[in-house]
Structure formats: C-alpha cells, structure tokens
Amino acid sequence: MLAVTYPELNQPVMGQQPEQAPPAFHLLAKPTGAACNLDCAYCFFLEKEVFYPGSKFRMSELVLEQYIRQLIESHQTKSVNIAWQGGEPTLMGLGFYRRTIDLVEKYRRPGMTFLHTMQTNGTLLDDEWGEFFAQHNFLIGISIDGPQPLHDIYRVDKGGGPTFDKVMRGLRVLQKHGVDFNVLTTVNRVNADFPLEVYRFLRDEAGATWMQFIPVVERINADGLTLYQQGTSVSERSVLPQQFGRFLCTIFDEWVRHDAGTIFVQTFEATLRNWLGLGASGMCVFNETCGAGLAIEHNGDLYSCDHFVEPDFLLGNIQKRHMIELVSSPAQIKFGQDKRDTLPEYCRECDVRFACHGECPKNRFILTPDGEPDLNYLCAGFKEFFHHVAFPMKIMAGLIRRGRDAKEVMPALERIFADVPRNDPCPCGSGRKYKQCHGRAPARPELMAMPESQARSKLARNGA
C-alpha cells in the first residue's frame, strides 16, 4: 500500500488497511520524550535523550494531530486506548491534553469510545489536573515503590532529594476528585526484600485496588551503561531472579488468603487467564507472541516496544508513513513472532511455559543449563512463582469454569490448610513439607539501614 497525502496537514493518511494489520494495538505516546522532572536511578528511559540531540522534547501540534488521527484511523475496533507516558507526561501542561480531547472529537467515528490513560510520577498533580482527569474519565497510573524508606532510595528529584511526599500528595489529589488510578511499583534489589511491607502499604495506606509489579532488570552494556538492551550482566539495582520469585510468592499468599476479588494484581490476573487458557493474558510479557505494544516518541518516531526505543527497532516516522503501515510492517511482525520462535528448548519443554512464554524478550540474555542462549534472566524466579501458585490457580480456574466467583478460593484454602501440621506434606501436592511450602512464614526484615538515595545522572557520571 502506498501512502497518500492529507491535503490539510500534508502528511500520510491511510488508503486501506494492510492485510497484516491488527484490529487494535497498544501505543505508549511519549510527548516529552526522555525529559523528566525526576532522576530515578533505575530509569531506563532517561538516557534515550542521546538519540535526539538538540531536541526540546516537546510533541508539536502537528505531530499530536497526526498521532490522534492516525491512531483512530488504524483501529478497526470501536474502543481505542490513548496512552501517555514519559519521561514525565505532565510536563506538557494541561493545555496539551485539552487539545487531545478536541482532536479525539474531531476524528472519532460514530460509536467509538476512548480510554484515556497516563502513567505519571504524580509530583506535579494539583486540583486542576484532578478536575480534568475526572471530567474526561482518565485512568492514571502512579509510580510509587512502597513506603517512604523504600521509595526514596531510587525515586529522587534532580537534586537527589526525596519525592515520596510529593507523590503521595499527587495520589491524594486523584482520590479527592474520584479519579480512577492504579499503582506501578518497580521491584528492585532493595524493596524486593520487603514484599509484605510494599503490598500492605499500597493496599492500606495508598488505597490502591489495582497494582503492577515490574521487575528492574538493567543490562550492563560493554561501555558500562544501560542505554541498549545488550550485555549479559546486570546493575546492582536489578532484582535477583530468586528474590523476585519470593517477592511474588509472598504477596500472592497474602492476596489469595485475604484479598482475592477486592485487590487486583496484574501479574496474578494474567496468570489466572493463562491457567484458564484464554489465549491472551492481558500482559504482553506472558503472551506467546508480542508486537502489539509499541511506543511513539515526541517527534513521531515509532518503535517496536517501549523497552526497545533504540535505532535498531525504529520502524519509521508517522509523518512519513502512516502508523498502521508501520505497525503491520514485516519488521514489526517478525519482532513479535521472534518471542515465540527464539525460545530455547529448555523453555519449550518447561511445564509452566503456558503461563510464562519466556516472559519479556528484553530479559532473555542468559544461558540454559545446557548452554543454549536466550533464557530469561528471571527464569528461576518465575518458575518458583508459577509452581507455587499452581494449586490455588487450579481452584480459581475451576470455580470460574463452574460459573462461580474466584474469590471463593479464600474460604476453600482456609479449609484445606486448616490445622495442617508444619512437618506434614503440603496439601498442594508439591511433595514438600507444609512449613516449606504454603505454610512458610515470610521473612520479615526491618525497614532500617536503607541505602542512600541514588540519582540516575550521578550514576551515569560515575559509570552505572
């Protein structure tokens, strides 16, 4: 298909849907590029500014209109998600997003509905933002790494100062105005040792009912930096595989006994969908293939994935080729299928492959026990987690198939595990003693003697 020009904007428009075009896809728009008012130590995106020397990192009116129009034209579904991320997207100011709403109204087709989402550090939110989000039914993701001693280690401002109080102030603004929100917590080498403290803080103090736990895995390149998804070693901030597995297992045990049906944890929801064999987990990392979660930079450059914003994965620019041509290009289709096609034999024969599918390609850089490449760095942790949750997942899947509510797993487990002697075999059938399996008491380290706060710019100067 050849792109034609749009007379008013003199930019590409869609002639017809390419044969390989997906009916819908998810696109993270970065209107400020890598620009941010914080300097989080583990942020993989701050270094991306080197790809755009001299840029002011602000999406222009022209690119914004092209983005909204082409996104709507590209969707064959009536529901479209317009997602903003960064850097820090609120640096664009409210006027930018008011213009977005106007453009949606300009280009929408009859019957279309739109979900507006934004991932933000929350530090710039005030009542005006809260009123706008509430008026237009935005879903806001707030980045917070747990209680203050854990959050302020890595999530700092440009001066290396703490940000916890500012983030919580922004979160309270959302709550005050009744804005739907979820929390995104990056799991790093420090807070991974405090799973219950993190989970209970998010649940009880932050008031979150939907949580995402994203593992920090920073690959160290040959130059000692983390700009590209290259290298086979990781930074000292990166979570350890078994550490991440224990983190998930500990939170799951708390959740499945007390909060199923009222608190939603993205990883657990995706795992249950895979146990039900629904085909799509709701998380790209746990799907068999990927490629439907792209990223667009402030200047219209479209990349294969948010985690692969680097030259080798640049598909093109929407000011030169229509978005749907790039999304359905052979390069992008291959990118998505490679996730499945490059799985090592160790993964293909794994008993929990159906739940994991090798997780995210960016993390597949270690060797299997047989020396085959492309094993996921977090494999040991994920295997522990998927094996640990198998018994409750089977119960929940069975309940759902019978038309029952998954939260009935809570009284079921209470009956099953009631009065089991600690040294008896665990009723889950793992073959381990109850005290070493579902009766294992979680470690409870003290929230004290935390490392000093770390800023990304300081680490880069010193060679992260």
Short mmCIF file of C-alpha atoms in Angstrom, two decimals:
data_model
loop_
_atom_site.label_atom_id
_atom_site.label_comp_id
_atom_site.label_asym_id
_atom_site.label_seq_id
_atom_site.Cartn_x
_atom_site.Cartn_y
_atom_site.Cartn_z
CA MET A 1 0.00 0.00 0.00
CA LEU A 2 1.33 3.42 -0.93
CA ALA A 3 0.81 6.30 1.46
CA VAL A 4 -1.18 9.24 0.10
CA THR A 5 -1.10 12.78 1.43
CA TYR A 6 -3.63 14.56 3.56
CA PRO A 7 -4.32 17.97 1.99
CA GLU A 8 -4.80 19.93 5.20
CA LEU A 9 -1.75 18.58 7.03
CA ASN A 10 0.27 17.35 4.04
CA GLN A 11 1.00 14.13 5.90
CA PRO A 12 0.30 10.43 5.22
CA VAL A 13 -3.20 9.03 5.58
CA MET A 14 -4.44 5.51 5.29
CA GLY A 15 -5.65 4.31 1.93
CA GLN A 16 -6.79 0.89 3.11
CA GLN A 17 -5.95 -1.44 5.95
CA PRO A 18 -2.85 -3.54 5.20
CA GLU A 19 -3.54 -7.28 5.10
CA GLN A 20 -1.44 -7.95 8.20
CA ALA A 21 -2.87 -5.05 10.21
CA PRO A 22 -4.04 -5.95 13.73
CA PRO A 23 -7.59 -4.79 14.56
CA ALA A 24 -6.22 -2.99 17.63
CA PHE A 25 -2.91 -2.38 19.36
CA HIS A 26 -1.50 -0.51 22.35
CA LEU A 27 0.70 2.51 21.78
CA LEU A 28 2.56 4.38 24.51
CA ALA A 29 2.99 8.01 23.48
CA LYS A 30 5.92 9.93 24.96
CA PRO A 31 5.13 13.61 24.35
CA THR A 32 8.15 14.78 26.37
CA GLY A 33 10.47 12.02 25.19
CA ALA A 34 13.03 11.29 27.88
CA ALA A 35 12.52 14.62 29.66
CA CYS A 36 11.50 14.25 33.30
CA ASN A 37 11.48 16.31 36.48
CA LEU A 38 12.81 13.33 38.45
CA ASP A 39 16.11 11.47 38.23
CA CYS A 40 15.19 7.92 39.25
CA ALA A 41 18.32 5.80 39.44
CA TYR A 42 16.95 2.77 37.57
CA CYS A 43 15.03 4.68 34.87
CA PHE A 44 15.94 3.06 31.57
CA PHE A 45 14.46 5.91 29.56
CA LEU A 46 16.37 8.99 30.73
CA GLU A 47 19.41 8.01 28.66
CA LYS A 48 17.32 7.93 25.46
CA GLU A 49 17.80 11.68 25.07
CA VAL A 50 21.09 10.94 23.28
CA PHE A 51 19.08 9.70 20.29
CA TYR A 52 17.61 13.20 19.83
CA PRO A 53 20.45 15.72 20.23
CA GLY A 54 19.29 19.31 20.40
CA SER A 55 15.63 18.38 20.81
CA LYS A 56 13.36 20.37 23.12
CA PHE A 57 11.48 17.12 23.84
CA ARG A 58 8.01 18.51 23.30
CA MET A 59 5.46 16.99 20.93
CA SER A 60 4.37 19.59 18.40
CA GLU A 61 0.77 20.42 17.50
CA LEU A 62 1.34 18.87 14.06
CA VAL A 63 2.66 15.57 15.45
CA LEU A 64 -0.10 15.48 18.06
CA GLU A 65 -2.81 15.79 15.42
CA GLN A 66 -1.14 13.19 13.22
CA TYR A 67 -0.88 10.84 16.19
CA ILE A 68 -4.53 11.12 17.23
CA ARG A 69 -5.89 10.96 13.70
CA GLN A 70 -3.77 8.02 12.62
CA LEU A 71 -4.39 6.11 15.86
CA ILE A 72 -8.15 6.38 15.30
CA GLU A 73 -7.87 5.50 11.61
CA SER A 74 -5.70 2.48 12.43
CA HIS A 75 -8.20 0.87 14.79
CA GLN A 76 -10.82 -1.47 13.39
CA THR A 77 -12.38 -1.71 16.85
CA LYS A 78 -14.73 0.84 18.34
CA SER A 79 -12.69 1.11 21.53
CA VAL A 80 -9.36 2.97 21.44
CA ASN A 81 -6.85 3.47 24.24
CA ILE A 82 -4.92 6.75 24.16
CA ALA A 83 -1.96 6.23 26.49
CA TRP A 84 0.59 8.80 27.67
CA GLN A 85 3.90 8.07 29.35
CA GLY A 86 7.36 9.57 29.60
CA GLY A 87 9.71 10.83 30.73
CA GLU A 88 7.05 12.74 32.62
CA PRO A 89 3.96 13.49 30.50
CA THR A 90 2.51 16.18 32.82
CA LEU A 91 5.42 18.45 31.82
CA MET A 92 3.43 19.15 28.65
CA GLY A 93 0.87 21.07 30.69
CA LEU A 94 -2.91 20.75 30.78
CA GLY A 95 -3.44 22.71 27.56
CA PHE A 96 -1.80 19.92 25.56
CA TYR A 97 -4.23 17.31 26.85
CA ARG A 98 -7.25 19.58 26.40
CA ARG A 99 -6.18 19.81 22.76
CA THR A 100 -6.03 15.99 22.68
CA ILE A 101 -9.67 15.78 23.76
CA ASP A 102 -10.64 18.25 21.00
CA LEU A 103 -8.79 16.16 18.39
CA VAL A 104 -10.49 12.98 19.52
CA GLU A 105 -13.84 14.65 18.99
CA LYS A 106 -12.69 15.87 15.58
CA TYR A 107 -11.62 12.47 14.24
CA ARG A 108 -13.74 9.92 16.10
CA ARG A 109 -16.09 7.69 14.14
CA PRO A 110 -19.70 7.19 15.27
CA GLY A 111 -19.99 4.77 18.16
CA MET A 112 -16.32 4.94 19.15
CA THR A 113 -15.31 5.01 22.81
CA PHE A 114 -11.96 6.12 24.19
CA LEU A 115 -9.98 5.21 27.28
CA HIS A 116 -7.51 7.94 28.20
CA THR A 117 -4.62 6.74 30.35
CA MET A 118 -1.48 8.32 31.74
CA GLN A 119 1.50 6.97 33.67
CA THR A 120 2.92 9.73 35.88
CA ASN A 121 5.22 10.20 38.85
CA GLY A 122 2.41 12.29 40.35
CA THR A 123 4.58 15.08 41.70
CA LEU A 124 3.03 17.85 39.58
CA LEU A 125 -0.62 16.97 40.09
CA ASP A 126 -2.95 19.56 41.62
CA ASP A 127 -6.69 20.20 41.75
CA GLU A 128 -6.80 21.46 38.18
CA TRP A 129 -5.29 18.21 36.93
CA GLY A 130 -7.64 16.24 39.17
CA GLU A 131 -10.71 18.02 37.82
CA PHE A 132 -9.58 17.46 34.22
CA PHE A 133 -8.89 13.75 34.75
CA ALA A 134 -12.25 13.25 36.45
CA GLN A 135 -14.15 15.15 33.75
CA HIS A 136 -12.69 13.01 30.96
CA ASN A 137 -12.57 9.68 32.82
CA PHE A 138 -8.79 9.27 32.70
CA LEU A 139 -7.20 6.20 34.25
CA ILE A 140 -3.99 7.32 35.95
CA GLY A 141 -1.04 5.14 36.86
CA ILE A 142 1.04 6.44 39.76
CA SER A 143 4.64 5.26 40.12
CA ILE A 144 5.47 4.50 43.74
CA ASP A 145 7.90 1.95 45.14
CA GLY A 146 6.40 1.34 48.57
CA PRO A 147 6.64 3.15 51.90
CA GLN A 148 8.90 6.19 52.18
CA PRO A 149 12.16 4.46 53.22
CA LEU A 150 11.95 2.20 50.14
CA HIS A 151 10.53 4.69 47.65
CA ASP A 152 13.10 7.42 48.31
CA ILE A 153 16.14 5.24 47.63
CA TYR A 154 15.84 5.32 43.85
CA ARG A 155 12.94 7.67 43.05
CA VAL A 156 14.58 11.05 43.63
CA ASP A 157 14.44 14.52 42.09
CA LYS A 158 17.12 16.26 40.03
CA GLY A 159 18.93 17.28 43.20
CA GLY A 160 18.90 13.75 44.60
CA GLY A 161 16.20 14.70 47.10
CA PRO A 162 13.24 12.55 48.23
CA THR A 163 9.98 12.52 46.29
CA PHE A 164 7.69 10.34 48.43
CA ASP A 165 5.70 13.18 49.99
CA LYS A 166 5.13 14.83 46.60
CA VAL A 167 3.95 11.56 45.06
CA MET A 168 1.55 10.91 47.92
CA ARG A 169 0.21 14.45 47.62
CA GLY A 170 -0.50 13.81 43.94
CA LEU A 171 -2.15 10.49 44.74
CA ARG A 172 -4.43 12.20 47.28
CA VAL A 173 -5.43 14.71 44.59
CA LEU A 174 -6.64 11.81 42.44
CA GLN A 175 -8.57 10.33 45.34
CA LYS A 176 -10.10 13.69 46.23
CA HIS A 177 -11.52 14.08 42.72
CA GLY A 178 -12.59 10.46 42.33
CA VAL A 179 -10.12 9.70 39.54
CA ASP A 180 -9.56 6.03 38.76
CA PHE A 181 -5.94 5.12 39.42
CA ASN A 182 -3.60 2.20 39.79
CA VAL A 183 -0.08 1.96 41.13
CA LEU A 184 3.06 0.81 39.36
CA THR A 185 5.84 -0.44 41.61
CA THR A 186 9.25 -1.27 40.25
CA VAL A 187 10.74 -4.22 42.12
CA ASN A 188 14.44 -3.65 42.68
CA ARG A 189 17.30 -5.14 44.68
CA VAL A 190 16.18 -3.32 47.85
CA ASN A 191 12.38 -3.30 48.06
CA ALA A 192 12.17 -6.90 46.82
CA ASP A 193 13.21 -7.96 50.34
CA PHE A 194 10.09 -6.29 51.77
CA PRO A 195 7.14 -7.78 49.86
CA LEU A 196 4.56 -7.54 52.64
CA GLU A 197 5.61 -4.04 53.60
CA VAL A 198 5.25 -2.94 49.98
CA TYR A 199 1.94 -4.71 49.36
CA ARG A 200 0.30 -3.68 52.62
CA PHE A 201 1.41 -0.09 52.16
CA LEU A 202 -0.08 0.06 48.67
CA ARG A 203 -3.28 -1.59 49.87
CA ASP A 204 -3.80 0.04 53.26
CA GLU A 205 -2.12 3.46 53.05
CA ALA A 206 -2.11 4.30 49.35
CA GLY A 207 -5.59 2.82 48.94
CA ALA A 208 -4.76 1.08 45.67
CA THR A 209 -7.02 -1.67 44.40
CA TRP A 210 -5.02 -2.38 41.21
CA MET A 211 -1.26 -2.95 41.35
CA GLN A 212 1.50 -3.60 38.85
CA PHE A 213 4.85 -5.03 39.94
CA ILE A 214 7.55 -4.50 37.31
CA PRO A 215 10.98 -6.10 37.85
CA VAL A 216 14.01 -3.86 37.44
CA VAL A 217 16.45 -5.63 35.10
CA GLU A 218 19.16 -3.27 33.85
CA ARG A 219 21.51 -4.91 31.37
CA ILE A 220 25.05 -3.54 31.50
CA ASN A 221 26.41 -2.77 28.04
CA ALA A 222 30.05 -3.06 27.02
CA ASP A 223 30.57 0.63 27.91
CA GLY A 224 29.25 0.09 31.43
CA LEU A 225 25.99 1.94 30.71
CA THR A 226 22.45 0.65 30.16
CA LEU A 227 21.36 2.54 27.03
CA TYR A 228 20.78 -0.55 24.88
CA GLN A 229 19.21 -3.95 25.58
CA GLN A 230 22.61 -5.59 25.36
CA GLY A 231 25.02 -7.30 27.71
CA THR A 232 24.74 -10.34 29.96
CA SER A 233 25.35 -8.74 33.37
CA VAL A 234 23.01 -6.54 35.36
CA SER A 235 23.30 -3.49 37.59
CA GLU A 236 23.41 -3.67 41.35
CA ARG A 237 19.91 -2.18 41.41
CA SER A 238 18.48 -5.06 39.41
CA VAL A 239 16.31 -7.53 41.28
CA LEU A 240 17.76 -11.03 41.61
CA PRO A 241 15.79 -13.89 40.00
CA GLN A 242 15.04 -15.90 43.15
CA GLN A 243 14.47 -12.66 45.05
CA PHE A 244 11.76 -11.63 42.58
CA GLY A 245 10.16 -15.07 42.76
CA ARG A 246 9.97 -14.91 46.56
CA PHE A 247 8.58 -11.37 46.34
CA LEU A 248 5.71 -12.52 44.12
CA CYS A 249 5.06 -15.69 46.13
CA THR A 250 4.88 -13.83 49.44
CA ILE A 251 2.46 -11.22 48.12
CA PHE A 252 0.39 -13.89 46.40
CA ASP A 253 -0.02 -15.84 49.66
CA GLU A 254 -1.29 -12.69 51.38
CA TRP A 255 -3.55 -11.81 48.47
CA VAL A 256 -5.08 -15.25 47.88
CA ARG A 257 -5.92 -15.70 51.58
CA HIS A 258 -7.35 -12.22 52.19
CA ASP A 259 -7.85 -10.01 49.12
CA ALA A 260 -8.90 -12.07 46.08
CA GLY A 261 -11.79 -10.28 44.40
CA THR A 262 -11.16 -6.92 46.05
CA ILE A 263 -7.50 -6.20 45.22
CA PHE A 264 -6.24 -6.82 41.69
CA VAL A 265 -2.60 -7.56 40.98
CA GLN A 266 -1.78 -7.52 37.29
CA THR A 267 0.60 -10.48 37.41
CA PHE A 268 -1.92 -12.63 39.27
CA GLU A 269 -4.75 -11.69 36.92
CA ALA A 270 -2.62 -12.53 33.88
CA THR A 271 -1.54 -15.83 35.43
CA LEU A 272 -5.15 -16.83 36.05
CA ARG A 273 -6.09 -16.01 32.47
CA ASN A 274 -3.33 -18.31 31.24
CA TRP A 275 -4.48 -21.04 33.63
CA LEU A 276 -7.93 -20.66 32.08
CA GLY A 277 -6.41 -20.93 28.59
CA LEU A 278 -7.96 -17.69 27.40
CA GLY A 279 -5.32 -17.08 24.73
CA ALA A 280 -4.38 -13.57 25.85
CA SER A 281 -3.20 -12.94 29.38
CA GLY A 282 -3.65 -9.18 29.42
CA MET A 283 0.12 -8.75 29.85
CA CYS A 284 2.30 -8.79 26.76
CA VAL A 285 5.17 -10.39 28.67
CA PHE A 286 3.08 -13.52 29.36
CA ASN A 287 1.66 -13.90 25.85
CA GLU A 288 3.11 -16.33 23.31
CA THR A 289 3.99 -13.54 20.89
CA CYS A 290 4.23 -9.78 21.21
CA GLY A 291 4.47 -6.80 18.88
CA ALA A 292 1.14 -5.13 19.69
CA GLY A 293 2.59 -2.84 22.36
CA LEU A 294 4.55 -0.09 20.62
CA ALA A 295 5.96 3.30 21.59
CA ILE A 296 5.87 6.63 19.80
CA GLU A 297 8.37 9.39 20.51
CA HIS A 298 7.70 13.12 20.73
CA ASN A 299 8.69 13.68 17.08
CA GLY A 300 6.54 10.88 15.63
CA ASP A 301 9.18 8.14 15.56
CA LEU A 302 7.51 4.76 16.09
CA TYR A 303 9.39 1.95 17.86
CA SER A 304 8.69 -1.75 18.22
CA CYS A 305 8.32 -1.56 22.01
CA ASP A 306 8.69 0.82 24.93
CA HIS A 307 11.70 -1.21 26.09
CA PHE A 308 13.36 -1.11 22.67
CA VAL A 309 13.49 2.60 21.92
CA GLU A 310 16.81 2.39 20.13
CA PRO A 311 17.87 2.71 16.47
CA ASP A 312 17.67 -0.98 15.56
CA PHE A 313 13.97 -1.06 16.47
CA LEU A 314 12.88 2.20 14.85
CA LEU A 315 10.06 1.35 12.43
CA GLY A 316 9.73 4.80 10.89
CA ASN A 317 8.01 8.13 11.48
CA ILE A 318 4.27 8.72 11.24
CA GLN A 319 4.90 12.00 9.39
CA LYS A 320 6.36 9.98 6.51
CA ARG A 321 4.40 6.71 6.64
CA HIS A 322 1.00 6.04 8.11
CA MET A 323 1.07 4.48 11.56
CA ILE A 324 -0.82 1.33 10.52
CA GLU A 325 1.76 0.60 7.80
CA LEU A 326 4.50 0.67 10.41
CA VAL A 327 2.53 -1.37 12.96
CA SER A 328 1.85 -4.08 10.37
CA SER A 329 5.27 -3.95 8.70
CA PRO A 330 7.29 -7.17 8.20
CA ALA A 331 9.88 -5.88 10.70
CA GLN A 332 7.26 -5.47 13.43
CA ILE A 333 5.57 -8.79 12.70
CA LYS A 334 8.95 -10.53 12.93
CA PHE A 335 9.70 -8.68 16.18
CA GLY A 336 6.53 -10.08 17.72
CA GLN A 337 6.93 -13.62 16.41
CA ASP A 338 10.58 -13.83 17.44
CA LYS A 339 9.44 -14.01 21.05
CA ARG A 340 7.98 -17.44 20.33
CA ASP A 341 10.35 -18.59 17.61
CA THR A 342 13.59 -17.97 19.53
CA LEU A 343 12.58 -19.80 22.72
CA PRO A 344 15.32 -22.24 23.75
CA GLU A 345 14.44 -25.91 24.06
CA TYR A 346 14.69 -25.60 27.86
CA CYS A 347 11.68 -23.24 27.71
CA ARG A 348 9.76 -25.18 25.08
CA GLU A 349 9.82 -28.27 27.32
CA CYS A 350 9.03 -26.39 30.55
CA ASP A 351 5.87 -27.43 32.40
CA VAL A 352 4.88 -23.79 33.03
CA ARG A 353 5.62 -22.49 29.55
CA PHE A 354 1.88 -21.90 29.04
CA ALA A 355 1.95 -19.38 31.89
CA CYS A 356 5.26 -17.68 31.09
CA HIS A 357 6.05 -18.00 27.36
CA GLY A 358 9.60 -16.89 28.12
CA GLU A 359 8.42 -13.55 29.60
CA CYS A 360 9.80 -10.34 28.05
CA PRO A 361 12.41 -10.63 25.25
CA LYS A 362 14.43 -7.83 26.83
CA ASN A 363 15.22 -10.14 29.75
CA ARG A 364 16.27 -13.17 27.69
CA PHE A 365 20.05 -12.98 27.80
CA ILE A 366 21.43 -15.84 29.93
CA LEU A 367 22.27 -19.44 29.07
CA THR A 368 20.17 -22.50 29.81
CA PRO A 369 21.70 -25.34 31.90
CA ASP A 370 22.66 -26.94 28.57
CA GLY A 371 24.39 -23.78 27.34
CA GLU A 372 21.67 -22.67 24.91
CA PRO A 373 21.26 -18.86 24.64
CA ASP A 374 18.18 -16.68 25.22
CA LEU A 375 16.98 -17.97 28.58
CA ASN A 376 15.18 -15.34 30.63
CA TYR A 377 17.28 -13.80 33.39
CA LEU A 378 14.30 -14.11 35.75
CA CYS A 379 13.52 -17.73 34.83
CA ALA A 380 14.30 -19.22 38.24
CA GLY A 381 12.07 -16.71 39.98
CA PHE A 382 9.17 -17.13 37.59
CA LYS A 383 9.36 -20.92 37.79
CA GLU A 384 9.21 -20.74 41.57
CA PHE A 385 6.23 -18.40 41.40
CA PHE A 386 4.23 -20.38 38.81
CA HIS A 387 4.81 -23.64 40.64
CA HIS A 388 3.89 -22.07 43.97
CA VAL A 389 0.59 -20.63 42.70
CA ALA A 390 -0.45 -23.70 40.68
CA PHE A 391 -2.68 -25.19 43.40
CA PRO A 392 -4.72 -22.04 44.14
CA MET A 393 -4.83 -21.19 40.42
CA LYS A 394 -6.40 -24.56 39.64
CA ILE A 395 -9.02 -23.93 42.32
CA MET A 396 -9.83 -20.45 40.98
CA ALA A 397 -9.92 -21.66 37.38
CA GLY A 398 -12.29 -24.46 38.40
CA LEU A 399 -14.56 -22.01 40.21
CA ILE A 400 -14.75 -19.71 37.19
CA ARG A 401 -15.48 -22.58 34.79
CA ARG A 402 -18.41 -23.57 37.01
CA GLY A 403 -19.75 -20.03 36.92
CA ARG A 404 -18.63 -19.28 40.47
CA ASP A 405 -16.65 -16.32 41.82
CA ALA A 406 -12.87 -16.69 42.02
CA LYS A 407 -12.87 -15.09 45.47
CA GLU A 408 -14.37 -18.32 46.82
CA VAL A 409 -10.78 -19.57 46.76
CA MET A 410 -10.25 -17.82 50.10
CA PRO A 411 -12.59 -19.97 52.25
CA ALA A 412 -11.57 -23.03 50.22
CA LEU A 413 -7.90 -22.58 51.08
CA GLU A 414 -8.77 -21.82 54.69
CA ARG A 415 -10.49 -25.22 54.94
CA ILE A 416 -7.72 -27.06 53.08
CA PHE A 417 -4.84 -25.59 55.07
CA ALA A 418 -6.59 -25.53 58.45
CA ASP A 419 -4.68 -27.36 61.19
CA VAL A 420 -2.09 -28.89 58.84
CA PRO A 421 0.95 -29.87 60.99
CA ARG A 422 4.03 -27.97 59.92
CA ASN A 423 6.02 -31.11 59.16
CA ASP A 424 3.26 -32.85 57.18
CA PRO A 425 3.27 -32.83 53.37
CA CYS A 426 1.70 -29.68 51.94
CA PRO A 427 -1.86 -30.36 50.72
CA CYS A 428 -0.98 -28.69 47.40
CA GLY A 429 0.84 -31.85 46.30
CA SER A 430 4.27 -30.28 45.87
CA GLY A 431 5.92 -33.03 47.91
CA ARG A 432 7.44 -30.50 50.30
CA LYS A 433 6.63 -30.11 53.94
CA TYR A 434 3.85 -27.65 54.69
CA LYS A 435 6.26 -25.36 56.56
CA GLN A 436 8.47 -25.21 53.46
CA CYS A 437 5.61 -24.59 51.04
CA HIS A 438 2.25 -22.88 51.59
CA GLY A 439 2.80 -22.79 55.33
CA ARG A 440 6.12 -21.00 55.02
CA ALA A 441 6.38 -17.91 57.18
CA PRO A 442 7.66 -14.93 55.17
CA ALA A 443 10.91 -13.28 56.16
CA ARG A 444 10.32 -10.01 57.99
CA PRO A 445 13.44 -7.82 57.70
CA GLU A 446 13.36 -4.46 59.43
CA LEU A 447 12.86 -1.25 57.45
CA MET A 448 16.10 0.23 58.66
CA ALA A 449 19.62 0.95 57.47
CA MET A 450 18.43 1.58 53.93
CA PRO A 451 20.99 2.51 51.25
CA GLU A 452 21.50 6.18 50.46
CA SER A 453 19.34 7.81 47.80
CA GLN A 454 20.65 7.44 44.25
CA ALA A 455 20.11 9.66 41.21
CA ARG A 456 20.45 8.50 37.60
CA SER A 457 22.66 11.39 36.48
CA LYS A 458 25.15 10.78 39.29
CA LEU A 459 25.31 7.07 38.47
CA ALA A 460 25.87 7.80 34.79
CA ARG A 461 28.73 10.15 35.56
CA ASN A 462 30.33 7.55 37.76
CA GLY A 463 29.67 4.71 35.31
CA ALA A 464 26.49 2.89 36.37
#
